[in-house]
Coordinates of C-alpha atoms in Angstrom, one line a residue:
M1 CA -3.9 -21.2 0.7
L2 CA -0.7 -23.3 0.9
A3 CA -0.5 -23.4 -2.9
M4 CA -0.5 -19.6 -3.0
F5 CA 2.5 -19.5 -0.6
F6 CA 4.3 -22.2 -2.6
W7 CA 4.0 -20.3 -5.9
A8 CA 4.9 -17.0 -4.3
F9 CA 8.1 -18.7 -3.0
V10 CA 8.9 -20.4 -6.4
I11 CA 8.3 -17.3 -8.6
G12 CA 10.1 -14.9 -6.1
G13 CA 12.9 -17.4 -5.8
F14 CA 13.2 -17.7 -9.6
I15 CA 13.5 -13.9 -10.0
C16 CA 16.2 -13.9 -7.3
V17 CA 18.0 -16.8 -9.0
I18 CA 18.0 -14.8 -12.3
G19 CA 19.6 -11.9 -10.4
Q20 CA 22.2 -14.1 -8.8
L21 CA 23.1 -15.7 -12.1
L22 CA 23.6 -12.2 -13.5
F23 CA 26.1 -11.5 -10.7
D24 CA 27.9 -14.9 -10.8
V25 CA 27.8 -15.9 -14.5
A26 CA 27.5 -12.7 -16.4
K27 CA 29.8 -10.9 -13.8
L28 CA 27.5 -7.8 -13.8
T29 CA 27.8 -5.2 -11.1
P30 CA 25.0 -4.7 -8.6
G31 CA 23.9 -1.5 -10.4
H32 CA 23.8 -3.2 -13.8
T33 CA 21.8 -6.2 -12.4
L34 CA 19.4 -3.8 -10.6
S35 CA 18.8 -1.8 -13.8
L36 CA 18.4 -4.9 -15.9
L37 CA 15.8 -6.4 -13.5
V38 CA 13.8 -3.1 -13.4
V39 CA 13.9 -2.8 -17.2
A40 CA 12.8 -6.5 -17.5
G41 CA 9.8 -5.8 -15.2
A42 CA 8.9 -2.7 -17.2
I43 CA 9.1 -4.6 -20.5
L44 CA 6.9 -7.4 -19.1
D45 CA 4.3 -4.9 -18.0
G46 CA 4.5 -3.1 -21.3
F47 CA 3.5 -6.3 -23.0
G48 CA 0.8 -7.1 -20.4
L49 CA 2.7 -10.1 -18.9
Y50 CA 3.5 -8.8 -15.4
E51 CA -0.1 -8.4 -14.1
P52 CA -0.9 -12.1 -14.8
L53 CA 2.3 -13.0 -13.0
V54 CA 1.2 -10.9 -10.0
D55 CA -2.2 -12.5 -10.0
F56 CA -0.6 -15.9 -10.0
A57 CA 2.3 -15.5 -7.7
G58 CA 1.2 -12.6 -5.4
A59 CA 4.0 -11.4 -3.2
G60 CA 6.5 -13.6 -5.2
A61 CA 6.1 -11.1 -8.1
T62 CA 5.4 -7.9 -6.2
I63 CA 8.4 -8.0 -3.7
P64 CA 11.4 -8.4 -6.1
I65 CA 12.8 -5.3 -7.8
T66 CA 11.2 -6.2 -11.1
S67 CA 7.9 -4.9 -9.6
F68 CA 9.4 -1.4 -9.5
G69 CA 9.7 -1.5 -13.3
N70 CA 6.2 -2.8 -13.4
A71 CA 4.9 0.0 -11.2
L72 CA 6.6 2.7 -13.3
V73 CA 5.1 1.5 -16.6
H74 CA 1.7 0.6 -15.1
G75 CA 1.4 4.1 -13.6
A76 CA 2.6 5.8 -16.7
L77 CA 0.1 3.9 -18.9
Q78 CA -2.8 4.5 -16.6
D79 CA -2.3 8.2 -16.3
A80 CA -1.5 8.5 -20.0
K81 CA -5.0 7.2 -20.8
A82 CA -6.5 9.7 -18.4
H83 CA -4.4 12.8 -18.9
G84 CA -2.6 12.3 -22.2
I85 CA 1.2 12.8 -22.6
I86 CA 1.7 14.7 -19.4
G87 CA 0.1 11.7 -17.6
V88 CA 3.1 9.6 -18.6
L89 CA 5.4 11.6 -16.3
T90 CA 2.9 12.2 -13.5
G91 CA 1.7 8.6 -13.4
M92 CA 5.2 7.2 -12.8
F93 CA 5.8 9.5 -9.9
Q94 CA 2.4 9.0 -8.3
V95 CA 2.7 5.2 -8.2
T96 CA 6.3 5.0 -7.1
S97 CA 6.8 8.1 -4.9
S98 CA 5.9 6.4 -1.6
G99 CA 8.4 3.6 -2.2
V100 CA 11.2 5.9 -3.2
S101 CA 10.5 8.3 -0.3
A102 CA 10.5 5.4 2.2
A103 CA 13.9 4.1 0.8
I104 CA 15.5 7.6 1.2
I105 CA 14.1 8.2 4.7
F106 CA 14.9 4.8 6.1
G107 CA 18.4 4.9 4.4
F108 CA 19.0 8.2 6.1
I109 CA 17.8 7.0 9.5
G110 CA 20.0 3.9 9.0
S111 CA 23.0 6.0 8.3
L112 CA 22.5 8.0 11.5
I113 CA 22.1 4.9 13.7
F114 CA 24.9 2.7 12.3
K115 CA 28.6 3.4 12.0
P116 CA 29.9 3.4 8.4
K117 CA 32.7 1.0 7.5
G118 CA 34.6 3.3 5.1

């Protein structure tokens, strides 16, 4: 059990270190870094490498933003097998819609509660 927490911490921390290096060394903007990490997760899932990482690291691989790219590709491939080409579009939305909806709703609630700085 303790090893599972350790590896989740190490893998999740490593993904975060990659993001921080993209900020500090490559001087990428937050939007570019976010997009790059999502695309990296999607590519890893496309080659079948992200699921073994999730099995090994658990939350260390499912919490960072790379898992969003994984979810997009994973949902698209699953529904494409079941429903053909239309499944590519519907699969992405079925898997990720709850996370996107929650982000929009909680962001809106946060904007109502807190005072903007600008």
